[in-house]
Short mmCIF file of C-alpha atoms in Angstrom, two decimals:
data_model
loop_
_atom_site.label_atom_id
_atom_site.label_comp_id
_atom_site.label_asym_id
_atom_site.label_seq_id
_atom_site.Cartn_x
_atom_site.Cartn_y
_atom_site.Cartn_z
CA MET H 25 22.46 -34.94 -77.11
CA ALA H 26 19.67 -35.92 -74.70
CA LYS H 27 19.38 -33.19 -72.08
CA GLY H 28 16.99 -33.75 -69.21
CA TRP H 29 16.50 -34.78 -65.60
CA TYR H 30 17.21 -38.42 -64.77
CA ILE H 31 16.45 -40.30 -61.56
CA LEU H 32 19.29 -42.32 -60.05
CA HIS H 33 18.33 -45.12 -57.64
CA THR H 34 20.64 -45.51 -54.64
CA TYR H 35 20.79 -47.29 -51.33
CA THR H 36 18.67 -45.40 -48.80
CA GLY H 37 20.87 -43.19 -46.65
CA TYR H 38 23.67 -43.00 -49.25
CA GLU H 39 22.18 -40.04 -51.18
CA GLY H 40 24.52 -37.38 -49.70
CA LYS H 41 27.60 -39.59 -50.03
CA ILE H 42 26.82 -40.36 -53.68
CA GLU H 43 26.18 -36.67 -54.41
CA ARG H 44 29.60 -35.80 -52.93
CA THR H 45 31.24 -38.62 -54.91
CA ILE H 46 29.75 -37.39 -58.19
CA ARG H 47 30.88 -33.83 -57.41
CA SER H 48 34.43 -35.04 -56.68
CA LEU H 49 34.45 -37.06 -59.94
CA LEU H 50 33.48 -33.86 -61.75
CA GLU H 51 36.31 -31.93 -60.05
CA THR H 52 38.93 -34.56 -60.88
CA GLY H 53 37.75 -34.83 -64.49
CA ASP H 54 36.68 -38.49 -64.27
CA LEU H 55 33.18 -37.31 -65.20
CA SER H 56 32.53 -34.70 -67.87
CA SER H 57 30.99 -31.47 -66.59
CA GLU H 58 29.43 -31.12 -70.05
CA ALA H 59 27.47 -34.34 -69.43
CA VAL H 60 26.57 -33.90 -65.75
CA LEU H 61 25.00 -30.47 -65.36
CA ASP H 62 23.39 -30.61 -61.92
CA ILE H 63 22.82 -32.94 -58.94
CA LYS H 64 19.92 -32.65 -56.48
CA VAL H 65 18.90 -34.72 -53.48
CA PRO H 66 15.19 -33.82 -53.13
CA VAL H 67 14.47 -32.57 -49.61
CA GLU H 68 11.59 -30.63 -48.06
CA GLU H 69 11.21 -28.57 -44.93
CA VAL H 70 9.26 -30.19 -42.09
CA VAL H 71 7.94 -28.11 -39.19
CA GLU H 72 7.42 -29.84 -35.86
CA ILE H 73 5.92 -28.24 -32.77
CA LYS H 74 7.17 -29.58 -29.45
CA ASP H 75 6.47 -27.95 -26.10
CA GLY H 76 5.12 -24.87 -27.88
CA LYS H 77 8.32 -24.33 -29.90
CA LYS H 78 8.61 -24.62 -33.67
CA LYS H 79 11.46 -26.75 -34.96
CA THR H 80 12.21 -26.78 -38.69
CA SER H 81 14.18 -29.62 -40.21
CA THR H 82 14.81 -31.02 -43.66
CA LYS H 83 13.65 -34.45 -44.72
CA LYS H 84 14.27 -36.38 -47.92
CA PHE H 85 10.93 -36.83 -49.65
CA LEU H 86 12.39 -39.35 -52.11
CA PRO H 87 14.70 -41.48 -49.96
CA GLY H 88 16.91 -43.66 -52.11
CA TYR H 89 16.78 -41.37 -55.16
CA ILE H 90 18.91 -38.57 -56.59
CA MET H 91 17.98 -36.24 -59.45
CA LEU H 92 20.68 -35.73 -62.08
CA GLU H 93 20.48 -33.19 -64.88
CA LEU H 94 22.42 -34.83 -67.68
CA ASP H 95 23.22 -33.90 -71.25
CA LEU H 96 24.08 -37.37 -72.56
CA PRO H 97 26.00 -37.43 -75.84
CA ASP H 98 24.69 -39.67 -78.63
CA ILE H 99 28.08 -41.35 -78.82
CA GLY H 100 29.79 -42.06 -75.51
CA TRP H 101 26.73 -42.06 -73.26
CA LYS H 102 27.68 -45.54 -72.01
CA ALA H 103 30.98 -44.26 -70.61
CA VAL H 104 29.26 -41.48 -68.65
CA CYS H 105 26.53 -43.80 -67.31
CA SER H 106 28.94 -46.60 -66.38
CA VAL H 107 31.07 -44.22 -64.27
CA ILE H 108 27.92 -43.18 -62.39
CA ARG H 109 26.61 -46.76 -62.08
CA ARG H 110 29.97 -47.98 -60.65
CA ILE H 111 29.76 -45.64 -57.65
CA GLN H 112 29.29 -47.68 -54.47
CA GLY H 113 25.66 -47.44 -53.35
CA VAL H 114 24.19 -46.77 -56.82
CA THR H 115 21.80 -49.44 -58.10
CA GLY H 116 21.11 -47.80 -61.48
CA PHE H 117 18.90 -45.39 -63.36
CA VAL H 118 15.15 -45.69 -62.80
CA GLY H 119 13.26 -47.46 -65.56
CA THR H 120 16.22 -48.96 -67.45
CA GLY H 121 18.51 -51.94 -67.30
CA PRO H 122 22.29 -51.78 -66.87
CA SER H 123 23.04 -51.84 -70.62
CA GLU H 124 20.17 -49.58 -71.70
CA ARG H 125 20.32 -45.84 -72.29
CA PRO H 126 18.62 -44.04 -69.35
CA ARG H 127 15.34 -42.26 -70.03
CA PRO H 128 14.72 -38.78 -68.62
CA ILE H 129 11.60 -37.93 -66.62
CA SER H 130 9.12 -35.47 -68.13
CA LEU H 131 9.66 -31.75 -67.67
CA GLU H 132 6.43 -31.53 -65.64
CA GLU H 133 7.65 -34.22 -63.22
CA ALA H 134 11.05 -32.54 -62.87
CA LYS H 135 9.45 -29.14 -62.30
CA SER H 136 7.09 -30.60 -59.68
CA LEU H 137 9.94 -32.30 -57.77
CA LEU H 138 12.17 -29.23 -57.91
CA GLN H 139 9.33 -26.96 -56.82
CA LYS H 140 8.49 -29.22 -53.87
CA SER H 141 12.11 -29.13 -52.75
CA GLY H 142 12.21 -25.32 -53.13
CA GLU H 143 14.68 -25.23 -56.02
CA ILE H 144 12.16 -23.41 -58.24
CA LYS H 145 10.36 -20.31 -57.01
CA GLY H 146 6.70 -20.97 -56.37
CA GLU H 147 4.38 -22.39 -53.79
CA LYS H 148 7.01 -23.78 -51.45
CA THR H 149 5.50 -24.47 -48.09
CA ALA H 150 6.90 -26.28 -45.13
CA ARG H 151 5.06 -29.51 -44.37
CA LEU H 152 3.82 -29.96 -40.83
CA LYS H 153 4.95 -33.14 -39.11
CA GLN H 154 1.90 -33.26 -36.84
CA SER H 155 -1.40 -34.38 -38.30
CA PHE H 156 -4.77 -33.11 -37.17
CA SER H 157 -8.19 -34.65 -37.63
CA VAL H 158 -11.77 -33.50 -37.17
CA GLY H 159 -13.00 -33.88 -33.59
CA GLU H 160 -9.60 -33.53 -31.87
CA GLN H 161 -9.11 -31.13 -28.96
CA VAL H 162 -6.49 -28.42 -29.55
CA LYS H 163 -5.16 -25.38 -27.74
CA ILE H 164 -4.46 -22.18 -29.68
CA ILE H 165 -0.96 -20.99 -28.78
CA GLU H 166 -0.56 -17.90 -31.02
CA GLY H 167 -2.64 -15.07 -32.41
CA ALA H 168 -5.72 -13.23 -31.19
CA PHE H 169 -7.26 -16.37 -29.68
CA ALA H 170 -4.15 -17.57 -27.79
CA THR H 171 -4.96 -19.65 -24.68
CA PHE H 172 -8.39 -20.67 -26.06
CA SER H 173 -9.11 -24.37 -26.46
CA GLY H 174 -11.55 -26.00 -28.82
CA THR H 175 -12.52 -28.83 -31.11
CA ILE H 176 -11.35 -29.10 -34.72
CA GLU H 177 -14.31 -28.78 -37.08
CA GLU H 178 -12.46 -28.68 -40.44
CA VAL H 179 -8.91 -29.38 -41.68
CA ASN H 180 -7.66 -27.66 -44.86
CA LEU H 181 -4.13 -29.00 -45.61
CA GLU H 182 -3.83 -27.12 -48.93
CA LYS H 183 -4.02 -23.80 -47.10
CA ASN H 184 -2.50 -25.08 -43.80
CA LYS H 185 -5.61 -23.90 -41.93
CA LEU H 186 -7.93 -25.35 -39.28
CA ARG H 187 -11.42 -24.30 -38.28
CA VAL H 188 -11.70 -24.68 -34.51
CA MET H 189 -14.88 -24.30 -32.44
CA VAL H 190 -13.98 -22.28 -29.34
CA GLN H 191 -16.17 -21.09 -26.47
CA ILE H 192 -16.35 -17.28 -26.45
CA PHE H 193 -18.77 -15.72 -23.92
CA GLY H 194 -20.48 -19.08 -23.51
CA ARG H 195 -21.12 -19.59 -27.24
CA ALA H 196 -19.41 -21.97 -29.64
CA THR H 197 -17.71 -19.81 -32.28
CA PRO H 198 -15.78 -21.05 -35.35
CA VAL H 199 -12.25 -19.62 -35.57
CA GLU H 200 -9.89 -20.18 -38.51
CA VAL H 201 -6.26 -20.58 -37.45
CA ASP H 202 -2.99 -21.60 -39.06
CA LEU H 203 -1.71 -25.14 -38.38
CA LEU H 204 1.33 -23.64 -36.64
CA GLN H 205 -0.86 -21.69 -34.20
CA VAL H 206 -2.27 -24.76 -32.44
CA GLU H 207 -1.05 -27.77 -30.48
CA LYS H 208 -2.83 -30.95 -29.47
CA ILE H 209 -4.08 -31.22 -25.91
#
């Protein structure tokens, strides 16, 4: 038995349909639930600020790919893989030909992808759709410095923070704010 996470390549936009098809094949017994353990379409949360309002949406960060947790038997793996490969919209398993046994991704890669999509507890953060760069003018819309405007001096995407130079009592003062607390002017 070869248990692990496998990447299935699909037509872009068909990920949800193929996931539903695999789940229905499992329910009807056309696919063994002992072989197919889990199905994930990797998505992440994206935060967009429009007109001062936060809007959270989900976005596929691997369009055209589905993660499958499979426990492929040593004998009979071809039957399981051919049922999956015959689904309309599936082009095959990543890294192998149509008659080859699929190869799983490493545990570190699987953990990284699952963590990014929020399936594993950890540093799951929503990605901001807007991008900021040094020198841009922004207005602070939340927090202690709301209504102040300034120039971005530093962008720290790992911590989702900006250092903004604002004028307080006629002096330029650096203020550290969250990415969600500002909007472009």
